[in-house]
Coordinates of N, CA and C and ligand atoms in Angstrom, one line a residue:
M1 N -18.6 9.9 6.2 CA -18.0 9.6 4.8 C -17.3 8.2 4.9
T2 N -17.6 7.3 3.9 CA -17.0 6.0 3.9 C -15.5 6.2 3.5
L3 N -14.7 5.4 4.1 CA -13.3 5.4 3.8 C -13.1 4.6 2.5
K4 N -12.1 5.0 1.8 CA -11.8 4.2 0.6 C -11.0 3.0 1.0
L5 N -11.1 2.0 0.1 CA -10.4 0.7 0.4 C -9.6 0.3 -0.8
G6 N -8.3 0.1 -0.5 CA -7.4 -0.4 -1.6 C -7.2 -1.9 -1.2
V7 N -7.5 -2.7 -2.2 CA -7.3 -4.2 -1.9 C -6.0 -4.6 -2.5
N8 N -5.1 -5.1 -1.7 CA -3.8 -5.6 -2.2 C -3.9 -7.1 -2.6
I9 N -3.6 -7.3 -3.9 CA -3.8 -8.7 -4.4 C -2.5 -9.4 -4.6
D10 N -1.5 -9.0 -4.0 CA -0.2 -9.7 -4.1 C -0.3 -11.2 -3.9
H11 N -1.1 -11.6 -2.9 CA -1.1 -13.0 -2.6 C -1.9 -13.9 -3.5
V12 N -2.6 -13.2 -4.5 CA -3.2 -14.0 -5.6 C -2.0 -14.4 -6.5
A13 N -1.1 -13.5 -6.7 CA 0.1 -13.8 -7.5 C 1.0 -14.8 -6.7
T14 N 1.1 -14.7 -5.4 CA 1.9 -15.7 -4.6 C 1.4 -17.1 -4.9
L15 N 0.1 -17.3 -4.9 CA -0.5 -18.6 -5.2 C -0.1 -19.1 -6.6
R16 N -0.3 -18.1 -7.5 CA 0.1 -18.5 -8.9 C 1.6 -18.9 -9.0
Q17 N 2.4 -18.2 -8.3 CA 3.9 -18.5 -8.4 C 4.2 -19.8 -7.7
A18 N 3.4 -20.2 -6.7 CA 3.7 -21.5 -6.0 C 3.8 -22.6 -7.0
R19 N 3.1 -22.5 -8.2 CA 3.1 -23.5 -9.2 C 3.7 -23.0 -10.5
R20 N 4.2 -21.7 -10.5 CA 4.6 -21.1 -11.7 C 3.6 -21.3 -12.8
A21 N 2.3 -21.1 -12.4 CA 1.2 -21.4 -13.4 C 0.7 -20.1 -14.0
H22 N -0.4 -20.2 -14.8 CA -0.9 -18.9 -15.3 C -2.1 -18.4 -14.5
Y23 N -2.5 -19.2 -13.5 CA -3.6 -18.8 -12.7 C -3.3 -19.2 -11.2
P24 N -4.0 -18.5 -10.3 CA -5.0 -17.5 -10.4 C -4.4 -16.2 -11.0
D25 N -5.2 -15.5 -11.8 CA -4.7 -14.3 -12.5 C -5.0 -13.0 -11.7
P26 N -4.0 -12.3 -11.3 CA -4.2 -11.0 -10.6 C -5.2 -10.1 -11.3
L27 N -5.2 -10.2 -12.6 CA -6.1 -9.4 -13.4 C -7.6 -9.7 -13.0
D28 N -7.9 -11.0 -12.9 CA -9.2 -11.4 -12.5 C -9.5 -10.9 -11.1
A29 N -8.5 -11.0 -10.2 CA -8.7 -10.6 -8.8 C -9.0 -9.1 -8.8
G30 N -8.2 -8.3 -9.6 CA -8.4 -6.9 -9.6 C -9.8 -6.5 -10.0
A31 N -10.3 -7.2 -11.1 CA -11.6 -6.9 -11.6 C -12.7 -7.2 -10.6
I32 N -12.5 -8.4 -10.0 CA -13.5 -8.8 -9.0 C -13.5 -7.9 -7.8
A33 N -12.3 -7.5 -7.3 CA -12.2 -6.6 -6.1 C -12.9 -5.3 -6.4
L34 N -12.7 -4.8 -7.6 CA -13.3 -3.5 -7.9 C -14.8 -3.6 -8.1
S35 N -15.2 -4.7 -8.7 CA -16.7 -4.7 -8.8 C -17.4 -5.1 -7.5
A36 N -16.6 -5.6 -6.5 CA -17.2 -5.8 -5.2 C -17.1 -4.6 -4.3
G37 N -16.5 -3.5 -4.8 CA -16.6 -2.3 -4.0 C -15.2 -1.7 -3.6
A38 N -14.1 -2.4 -4.0 CA -12.8 -1.8 -3.7 C -12.7 -0.5 -4.5
D39 N -11.9 0.5 -4.0 CA -11.7 1.7 -4.7 C -10.4 1.7 -5.5
F40 N -9.5 0.9 -5.0 CA -8.2 0.8 -5.6 C -7.7 -0.7 -5.6
V41 N -6.9 -1.1 -6.6 CA -6.2 -2.4 -6.5 C -4.8 -2.0 -6.3
V42 N -4.3 -2.7 -5.2 CA -2.9 -2.4 -4.8 C -2.0 -3.6 -5.1
V43 N -0.8 -3.3 -5.7 CA 0.1 -4.4 -5.9 C 1.5 -3.9 -5.6
H44 N 2.3 -4.8 -5.0 CA 3.7 -4.5 -4.6 C 4.6 -5.2 -5.6
L45 N 5.3 -4.4 -6.4 CA 6.3 -5.0 -7.3 C 7.6 -5.0 -6.6
R46 N 8.0 -6.2 -6.1 CA 9.3 -6.3 -5.4 C 10.4 -6.5 -6.5
K47 N 11.6 -6.1 -6.0 CA 12.7 -6.3 -6.9 C 12.9 -7.7 -7.4
D48 N 12.6 -8.7 -6.6 CA 12.7 -10.1 -7.0 C 11.5 -10.6 -7.8
Q49 N 10.5 -9.7 -7.9 CA 9.2 -10.1 -8.6 C 8.7 -11.4 -8.1
R50 N 8.8 -11.7 -6.8 CA 8.4 -13.0 -6.3 C 6.9 -13.3 -6.4
H51 N 6.1 -12.3 -6.4 CA 4.7 -12.5 -6.6 C 4.2 -11.7 -7.8
I52 N 3.9 -10.4 -7.6 CA 3.6 -9.5 -8.8 C 4.8 -9.3 -9.7
N53 N 4.6 -9.4 -11.0 CA 5.7 -9.2 -11.9 C 5.4 -8.0 -12.8
Q54 N 6.4 -7.6 -13.5 CA 6.3 -6.4 -14.4 C 5.1 -6.5 -15.3
K55 N 4.9 -7.7 -15.9 CA 3.7 -7.9 -16.8 C 2.4 -7.7 -16.1
D56 N 2.3 -8.1 -14.9 CA 1.1 -7.9 -14.1 C 0.8 -6.4 -14.0
V57 N 1.9 -5.7 -13.7 CA 1.7 -4.2 -13.5 C 1.3 -3.6 -14.8
A58 N 1.9 -4.0 -15.9 CA 1.6 -3.5 -17.2 C 0.1 -3.7 -17.6
D59 N -0.3 -5.0 -17.4 CA -1.7 -5.4 -17.7 C -2.7 -4.7 -16.8
L60 N -2.4 -4.6 -15.5 CA -3.3 -4.0 -14.6 C -3.5 -2.5 -14.9
C61 N -2.4 -1.8 -15.2 CA -2.4 -0.4 -15.5 C -3.2 -0.1 -16.8
K62 N -3.1 -1.0 -17.7 CA -3.8 -0.8 -19.0 C -5.3 -1.0 -18.8
L63 N -5.6 -2.0 -18.0 CA -7.1 -2.3 -17.8 C -7.7 -1.4 -16.8
F64 N -7.0 -0.9 -15.8 CA -7.6 -0.1 -14.8 C -6.7 1.2 -14.6
P65 N -6.7 2.1 -15.5 CA -5.7 3.1 -15.5 C -5.9 4.1 -14.3
K66 N -7.1 4.2 -13.7 CA -7.3 5.1 -12.6 C -7.3 4.5 -11.3
Q67 N -7.1 3.2 -11.2 CA -7.3 2.5 -10.0 C -6.2 1.6 -9.5
I68 N -5.0 1.7 -10.1 CA -3.9 0.9 -9.7 C -3.0 1.7 -8.8
H69 N -2.8 1.2 -7.6 CA -1.9 1.8 -6.6 C -0.7 0.9 -6.5
L70 N 0.5 1.4 -7.0 CA 1.7 0.5 -7.1 C 2.6 0.8 -5.9
E71 N 2.9 -0.3 -5.1 CA 3.9 -0.2 -4.1 C 5.2 -0.6 -4.6
C72 N 6.2 0.1 -4.3 CA 7.6 -0.3 -4.8 C 8.6 0.5 -4.0
S73 N 9.9 0.0 -4.2 CA 11.0 0.6 -3.5 C 11.5 1.8 -4.3
C74 N 12.3 2.6 -3.6 CA 13.0 3.7 -4.3 C 14.2 3.2 -5.0
S75 N 14.0 2.7 -6.2 CA 15.1 2.1 -7.0 C 14.9 2.4 -8.5
D76 N 16.0 2.3 -9.2 CA 15.9 2.5 -10.7 C 14.9 1.6 -11.3
F77 N 14.9 0.3 -10.9 CA 14.0 -0.6 -11.5 C 12.6 -0.2 -11.3
A78 N 12.2 0.1 -10.1 CA 10.8 0.4 -9.8 C 10.4 1.7 -10.4
E79 N 11.3 2.6 -10.4 CA 11.0 4.0 -11.0 C 10.7 3.8 -12.5
A80 N 11.6 3.0 -13.2 CA 11.4 2.8 -14.6 C 10.0 2.1 -14.9
V81 N 9.7 1.2 -14.1 CA 8.4 0.5 -14.3 C 7.2 1.4 -14.1
A82 N 7.3 2.2 -13.0 CA 6.2 3.1 -12.7 C 6.1 4.2 -13.8
L83 N 7.2 4.7 -14.3 CA 7.1 5.7 -15.3 C 6.6 5.2 -16.7
K84 N 6.9 3.9 -16.9 CA 6.5 3.3 -18.2 C 5.0 3.0 -18.1
Y85 N 4.5 2.4 -17.0 CA 3.1 2.0 -17.0 C 2.1 2.9 -16.4
K86 N 2.6 3.9 -15.7 CA 1.8 5.0 -15.1 C 0.6 4.6 -14.3
P87 N 0.8 4.0 -13.2 CA -0.3 3.7 -12.3 C -1.0 5.0 -11.8
H88 N -2.1 4.9 -11.2 CA -2.8 6.1 -10.7 C -1.9 6.7 -9.6
S89 N -1.3 5.9 -8.8 CA -0.5 6.4 -7.7 C 0.6 5.3 -7.3
V90 N 1.7 5.9 -6.7 CA 2.8 5.0 -6.3 C 3.0 5.2 -4.8
C91 N 3.1 4.1 -4.1 CA 3.5 4.2 -2.7 C 5.0 3.7 -2.6
I92 N 5.9 4.6 -2.2 CA 7.3 4.1 -2.1 C 7.5 3.6 -0.7
V93 N 8.0 2.3 -0.7 CA 8.2 1.6 0.6 C 9.6 1.2 0.7
P94 N 10.1 0.9 2.0 CA 11.4 0.3 2.1 C 11.4 -1.2 1.7
E95 N 12.4 -1.7 1.2 CA 12.5 -3.1 0.9 C 13.8 -3.7 1.4
L96 N 13.7 -4.6 2.3 CA 14.9 -5.1 2.9 C 15.1 -6.6 2.4
P97 N 16.4 -7.0 2.2 CA 16.6 -8.3 1.7 C 16.1 -9.3 2.7
G98 N 15.5 -10.4 2.2 CA 15.1 -11.5 3.1 C 13.8 -11.2 3.9
E99 N 13.2 -10.0 3.8 CA 12.0 -9.8 4.6 C 10.8 -10.6 4.0
I100 N 9.9 -11.0 4.9 CA 8.7 -11.7 4.4 C 7.7 -10.7 3.9
T101 N 7.6 -9.6 4.6 CA 6.7 -8.5 4.2 C 7.4 -7.2 4.6
T102 N 6.8 -6.1 4.2 CA 7.4 -4.8 4.5 C 7.4 -4.7 6.1
T103 N 8.5 -4.2 6.6 CA 8.6 -4.3 8.1 C 8.4 -2.9 8.8
G104 N 8.2 -1.9 8.0 CA 8.0 -0.6 8.7 C 8.1 0.5 7.6
G105 N 8.0 1.8 8.1 CA 8.0 2.9 7.2 C 9.5 3.2 6.7
L106 N 9.6 4.1 5.8 CA 10.9 4.5 5.2 C 11.8 5.0 6.2
N107 N 13.1 4.7 6.0 CA 14.2 5.2 6.9 C 14.8 6.4 6.1
F108 N 14.4 7.6 6.6 CA 14.8 8.8 5.8 C 16.2 9.2 6.1
T109 N 17.2 8.4 5.7 CA 18.6 8.8 5.8 C 18.8 9.9 4.7
P110 N 19.9 10.7 4.8 CA 20.1 11.8 3.8 C 20.2 11.2 2.4
V111 N 20.8 10.0 2.3 CA 21.0 9.4 0.9 C 19.6 9.0 0.4
V112 N 18.8 8.4 1.2 CA 17.4 8.0 0.8 C 16.6 9.3 0.4
Q113 N 16.7 10.3 1.2 CA 15.9 11.5 0.9 C 16.3 12.1 -0.5
K114 N 17.6 12.1 -0.7 CA 18.1 12.6 -2.0 C 17.5 11.8 -3.2
R115 N 17.5 10.5 -3.0 CA 17.0 9.6 -4.1 C 15.5 9.8 -4.2
L116 N 14.8 9.9 -3.1 CA 13.4 10.0 -3.1 C 12.9 11.3 -3.8
L117 N 13.7 12.3 -3.6 CA 13.3 13.6 -4.2 C 13.3 13.5 -5.7
K118 N 14.3 12.8 -6.2 CA 14.4 12.7 -7.7 C 13.3 11.8 -8.2
M119 N 13.0 10.7 -7.5 CA 11.9 9.8 -7.9 C 10.6 10.5 -7.9
I120 N 10.3 11.3 -6.8 CA 9.0 12.0 -6.7 C 8.9 13.0 -7.8
E121 N 9.9 13.7 -8.1 CA 9.9 14.7 -9.2 C 9.5 14.0 -10.5
K122 N 10.1 12.9 -10.8 CA 9.9 12.2 -12.1 C 8.5 11.7 -12.1
L123 N 8.0 11.1 -11.0 CA 6.6 10.6 -11.0 C 5.6 11.7 -11.2
H124 N 5.9 12.8 -10.5 CA 5.0 14.0 -10.7 C 4.9 14.5 -12.1
K125 N 6.0 14.4 -12.8 CA 6.0 14.9 -14.2 C 5.1 14.1 -15.1
K126 N 4.9 12.8 -14.6 CA 4.0 11.9 -15.4 C 2.6 11.9 -14.8
N127 N 2.3 12.9 -13.9 CA 1.0 13.0 -13.2 C 0.7 11.8 -12.3
I128 N 1.7 11.2 -11.8 CA 1.4 10.0 -10.9 C 1.5 10.6 -9.4
L129 N 0.4 10.3 -8.7 CA 0.4 10.7 -7.3 C 1.4 9.9 -6.5
V130 N 2.1 10.6 -5.5 CA 3.1 9.8 -4.8 C 2.8 9.8 -3.3
S131 N 2.8 8.5 -2.8 CA 2.6 8.3 -1.4 C 3.9 7.8 -0.8
L132 N 4.2 8.1 0.4 CA 5.4 7.6 1.1 C 4.9 6.8 2.3
F133 N 5.4 5.6 2.4 CA 5.0 4.7 3.6 C 5.9 5.1 4.8
V134 N 5.2 5.6 5.8 CA 6.0 6.2 6.9 C 5.5 5.7 8.3
N135 N 6.5 5.7 9.2 CA 6.1 5.4 10.6 C 5.4 6.6 11.1
P136 N 4.5 6.5 12.0 CA 3.7 7.6 12.5 C 4.5 8.5 13.5
T137 N 5.5 9.2 13.0 CA 6.3 10.1 13.8 C 6.2 11.5 13.2
A138 N 6.3 12.5 14.1 CA 6.3 13.9 13.6 C 7.4 14.2 12.6
A139 N 8.6 13.7 13.0 CA 9.8 14.0 12.2 C 9.7 13.4 10.8
D140 N 9.2 12.1 10.7 CA 9.1 11.5 9.4 C 8.0 12.2 8.5
L141 N 6.9 12.6 9.2 CA 5.9 13.3 8.4 C 6.4 14.6 7.9
R142 N 7.2 15.3 8.7 CA 7.7 16.6 8.2 C 8.6 16.4 7.0
I143 N 9.4 15.3 7.0 CA 10.3 15.0 5.9 C 9.4 14.7 4.7
A144 N 8.4 13.8 4.9 CA 7.5 13.5 3.7 C 7.0 14.7 3.1
A145 N 6.5 15.7 3.9 CA 5.9 16.9 3.3 C 7.0 17.7 2.6
K146 N 8.2 17.8 3.2 CA 9.3 18.5 2.6 C 9.7 17.9 1.2
L147 N 9.6 16.6 1.1 CA 10.0 16.0 -0.1 C 9.0 16.1 -1.2
G148 N 7.8 16.6 -0.9 CA 6.8 16.9 -1.9 C 5.8 15.7 -2.1
A149 N 5.7 14.8 -1.1 CA 4.7 13.7 -1.3 C 3.3 14.3 -1.3
D150 N 2.4 13.6 -2.0 CA 1.0 14.0 -2.0 C 0.3 13.3 -0.8
I151 N 0.7 12.1 -0.5 CA 0.1 11.2 0.5 C 1.1 10.6 1.4
V152 N 0.7 10.4 2.6 CA 1.5 9.5 3.5 C 0.7 8.3 3.8
E153 N 1.2 7.1 3.7 CA 0.5 6.0 4.2 C 1.1 5.6 5.6
L154 N 0.3 5.8 6.6 CA 0.8 5.5 8.0 C 0.9 4.0 8.2
C155 N 2.1 3.6 8.6 CA 2.3 2.2 8.8 C 1.6 1.7 10.1
T156 N 0.7 0.8 10.0 CA -0.1 0.3 11.1 C 0.5 -1.0 11.7
A157 N 1.7 -1.4 11.3 CA 2.2 -2.7 11.7 C 2.4 -2.7 13.3
A158 N 2.9 -1.6 13.8 CA 3.1 -1.6 15.3 C 1.8 -1.8 16.0
Y159 N 0.8 -1.2 15.5 CA -0.6 -1.3 16.1 C -1.1 -2.7 15.9
S160 N -1.0 -3.3 14.7 CA -1.6 -4.6 14.5 C -0.8 -5.7 15.2
Q161 N 0.4 -5.4 15.5 CA 1.2 -6.5 16.2 C 1.3 -6.2 17.7
A162 N 0.6 -5.2 18.2 CA 0.6 -4.9 19.7 C 0.2 -6.1 20.5
S163 N 1.0 -6.4 21.6 CA 0.8 -7.6 22.3 C -0.2 -7.4 23.5
S164 N -0.7 -6.2 23.7 CA -1.6 -5.9 24.8 C -2.6 -4.8 24.4
K165 N -3.7 -4.7 25.1 CA -4.7 -3.7 24.7 C -4.1 -2.3 25.0
K166 N -3.3 -2.3 26.1 CA -2.6 -1.0 26.5 C -1.7 -0.5 25.3
E167 N -0.9 -1.5 24.8 CA 0.0 -1.1 23.8 C -0.7 -0.7 22.5
A168 N -1.8 -1.4 22.2 CA -2.6 -1.1 21.0 C -3.2 0.3 21.1
Q169 N -3.6 0.7 22.3 CA -4.1 2.0 22.6 C -3.1 3.1 22.3
K170 N -1.9 2.8 22.8 CA -0.8 3.7 22.7 C -0.5 3.9 21.2
R171 N -0.5 2.8 20.4 CA -0.2 2.9 19.0 C -1.2 3.6 18.2
L172 N -2.5 3.4 18.7 CA -3.6 4.2 18.1 C -3.5 5.7 18.3
Q173 N -3.0 6.0 19.5 CA -2.8 7.4 19.8 C -1.8 8.0 18.9
E174 N -0.7 7.3 18.7 CA 0.4 7.7 17.8 C -0.2 7.9 16.4
L175 N -1.0 7.0 15.9 CA -1.6 7.1 14.6 C -2.5 8.3 14.5
A176 N -3.3 8.5 15.5 CA -4.2 9.6 15.5 C -3.5 11.0 15.4
L177 N -2.4 11.1 16.2 CA -1.6 12.3 16.2 C -1.0 12.5 14.9
A178 N -0.5 11.4 14.3 CA 0.2 11.5 13.0 C -0.8 11.9 11.9
A179 N -2.0 11.4 12.0 CA -3.0 11.7 11.0 C -3.3 13.2 11.1
F180 N -3.4 13.7 12.3 CA -3.7 15.1 12.5 C -2.6 16.0 11.9
L181 N -1.4 15.7 12.3 CA -0.2 16.5 11.8 C -0.1 16.4 10.3
A182 N -0.3 15.2 9.8 CA -0.1 15.0 8.3 C -1.1 16.0 7.6
Q183 N -2.3 16.1 8.1 CA -3.3 17.0 7.4 C -2.8 18.4 7.6
E184 N -2.3 18.8 8.8 CA -1.8 20.1 9.0 C -0.7 20.5 8.0
L185 N 0.1 19.4 7.6 CA 1.2 19.6 6.7 C 0.7 19.6 5.2
G186 N -0.6 19.4 5.0 CA -1.2 19.4 3.7 C -1.1 18.0 3.0
L187 N -0.9 17.0 3.7 CA -0.8 15.6 3.1 C -2.1 14.9 3.3
K188 N -2.4 14.1 2.3 CA -3.5 13.2 2.4 C -3.0 12.0 3.2
V189 N -3.9 11.3 3.9 CA -3.5 10.3 4.8 C -4.2 8.9 4.5
H190 N -3.3 7.9 4.3 CA -3.7 6.6 4.1 C -3.2 5.8 5.3
A191 N -3.6 4.5 5.4 CA -3.1 3.7 6.5 C -3.1 2.2 6.0
G192 N -2.2 1.5 6.5 CA -2.2 0.1 6.2 C -1.0 -0.7 6.8
H193 N -1.2 -2.0 6.8 CA -0.3 -3.1 7.1 C -0.8 -3.8 8.4
G194 N -1.1 -5.1 8.1 CA -1.5 -6.0 9.2 C -2.9 -5.7 9.7
L195 N -3.7 -5.0 8.9 CA -5.1 -4.7 9.3 C -5.9 -5.9 8.9
N196 N -6.9 -6.2 9.7 CA -7.8 -7.3 9.4 C -9.3 -7.0 9.9
Y197 N -10.2 -8.0 9.8 CA -11.6 -7.7 10.1 C -11.8 -7.4 11.6
H198 N -10.8 -7.7 12.4 CA -11.0 -7.5 13.9 C -10.4 -6.2 14.3
N199 N -9.3 -5.8 13.7 CA -8.5 -4.6 14.3 C -8.7 -3.4 13.4
V200 N -9.5 -3.4 12.3 CA -9.5 -2.3 11.4 C -10.4 -1.1 11.9
L201 N -11.4 -1.5 12.7 CA -12.4 -0.4 13.0 C -11.7 0.7 13.8
A202 N -10.9 0.4 14.8 CA -10.2 1.4 15.6 C -9.4 2.4 14.7
V203 N -8.8 1.9 13.7 CA -8.0 2.7 12.8 C -9.0 3.5 11.9
A204 N -10.0 2.9 11.5 CA -11.0 3.6 10.6 C -11.7 4.8 11.4
D205 N -11.7 4.7 12.7 CA -12.3 5.7 13.5 C -11.4 7.0 13.6
I206 N -10.2 6.8 13.3 CA -9.3 8.0 13.4 C -9.7 9.0 12.3
G207 N -9.9 10.2 12.7 CA -10.3 11.2 11.8 C -9.2 11.5 10.8
G208 N -9.6 11.8 9.6 CA -8.6 12.3 8.6 C -8.0 11.2 7.7
I209 N -8.1 9.9 8.1 CA -7.6 8.9 7.2 C -8.6 8.7 6.0
K210 N -8.1 8.7 4.8 CA -9.0 8.7 3.6 C -9.1 7.3 3.0
C211 N -8.0 6.5 3.2 CA -8.0 5.2 2.5 C -7.2 4.2 3.3
M212 N -7.7 3.0 3.3 CA -7.0 1.9 4.0 C -6.5 0.9 2.9
N213 N -5.3 0.4 3.0 CA -4.8 -0.5 2.1 C -4.6 -1.9 2.8
I214 N -5.4 -2.9 2.3 CA -5.4 -4.1 3.1 C -5.3 -5.3 2.1
G215 N -4.4 -6.2 2.4 CA -4.2 -7.4 1.5 C -4.4 -8.7 2.1
F216 N -3.5 -9.1 3.0 CA -3.4 -10.5 3.4 C -4.7 -11.0 4.0
A217 N -5.3 -10.2 4.9 CA -6.6 -10.6 5.6 C -7.7 -10.8 4.6
I218 N -7.8 -10.0 3.6 CA -8.9 -10.1 2.6 C -8.7 -11.3 1.7
I219 N -7.4 -11.5 1.2 CA -7.2 -12.7 0.4 C -7.3 -14.0 1.2
A220 N -6.9 -14.0 2.4 CA -7.0 -15.2 3.2 C -8.5 -15.5 3.4
R221 N -9.3 -14.5 3.7 CA -10.7 -14.8 3.9 C -11.4 -15.2 2.6
S222 N -10.9 -14.7 1.5 CA -11.6 -15.0 0.2 C -11.5 -16.5 -0.1
L223 N -10.5 -17.2 0.5 CA -10.4 -18.7 0.3 C -11.6 -19.4 0.8
F224 N -12.2 -18.9 1.8 CA -13.4 -19.5 2.4 C -14.7 -18.9 2.0
T225 N -14.7 -17.6 1.7 CA -16.0 -16.9 1.4 C -16.1 -16.5 -0.1
G226 N -15.0 -16.5 -0.8 CA -15.0 -16.0 -2.1 C -14.5 -14.5 -2.0
L227 N -13.9 -14.0 -3.1 CA -13.3 -12.7 -3.1 C -14.4 -11.6 -3.0
P228 N -15.5 -11.7 -3.8 CA -16.5 -10.6 -3.7 C -16.9 -10.4 -2.2
S229 N -17.3 -11.5 -1.6 CA -17.8 -11.4 -0.2 C -16.7 -10.8 0.7
A230 N -15.5 -11.3 0.6 CA -14.4 -10.8 1.5 C -14.2 -9.3 1.3
V231 N -14.3 -8.8 0.1 CA -14.1 -7.4 -0.2 C -15.3 -6.6 0.4
E232 N -16.5 -7.1 0.1 CA -17.7 -6.4 0.5 C -17.7 -6.3 2.0
E233 N -17.4 -7.4 2.7 CA -17.4 -7.4 4.2 C -16.4 -6.3 4.7
M234 N -15.2 -6.2 4.1 CA -14.3 -5.2 4.6 C -14.8 -3.8 4.3
K235 N -15.3 -3.6 3.1 CA -15.8 -2.3 2.7 C -17.0 -1.9 3.6
N236 N -17.8 -2.8 4.0 CA -18.9 -2.5 4.9 C -18.4 -2.1 6.3
L237 N -17.3 -2.7 6.7 CA -16.8 -2.3 8.0 C -16.3 -0.9 8.0
L238 N -15.8 -0.4 6.8 CA -15.3 0.9 6.8 C -16.4 1.9 6.6
Ligands
PXP301 N1 0.5 -1.0 2.8 C1 1.8 -1.3 2.5 C2 2.7 -0.1 2.2 C3 2.3 -2.6 2.3 O1 3.6 -2.8 2.0 C4 1.4 -3.6 2.5 C5 1.9 -5.1 2.3 O2 2.3 -5.3 1.0 C6 0.1 -3.4 2.9 C7 -0.3 -2.0 3.0 C8 -0.9 -4.5 3.1 O3 -0.5 -5.2 4.2 P1 -1.4 -6.5 4.6 O4 -1.1 -7.5 3.5 O5 -0.8 -6.9 5.9 O6 -2.8 -6.1 4.7

């Protein structure tokens, strides 16, 4: 069975914002990614809206109501946007001040868990599927299941940043165990972060993962090959 591919188009908006221009338009990127074989269009609405902004989310959800996967933090702002524009699914991620990109899975402190529970309930009431971005540990997966998540997205950052083959192997084993446990707990399994054309296959081979969310590598390649070809190539690998 082919894995689903979510194409994160944040960096199309990053380029637009470099000039505060009206193009390149994430809407065009979303349409092209989907027609080239992507299953979902992924956007991360950050609190500072430094790339994707609220209007992008509104327009994308209107145009592709069943294919937008919104990444956002557990905050009043993100919750309000998600409830208003109703993407197909929401992945709740941690957001730290000053970070260049998401640095890992959620830190499930008691305060965070309490807030997550409320946000998950509200999203479910609007029939929005909820994914939690988690580190591949048994403890965090159990918490995600307890909180009522539909999906866990396993953070592949530690694997993609491994400095040796041995470490990469160890990280893959952690991901495989996590994928197994997540399914036992009744969760759907996604994976993503730092994946590219060279390191994605080993993760794709892990049983049970249903969808990979990939952004930077695809948008970077699209500069030289065009977006349709960059998406098709990744989809073919999966
Ligand atoms: N999944 C999550 C939860 C993310 O936060 C990101 C980055 O926005 C990605 C996947 C995609 O990561 P990358 O751009 O490194 O492919």
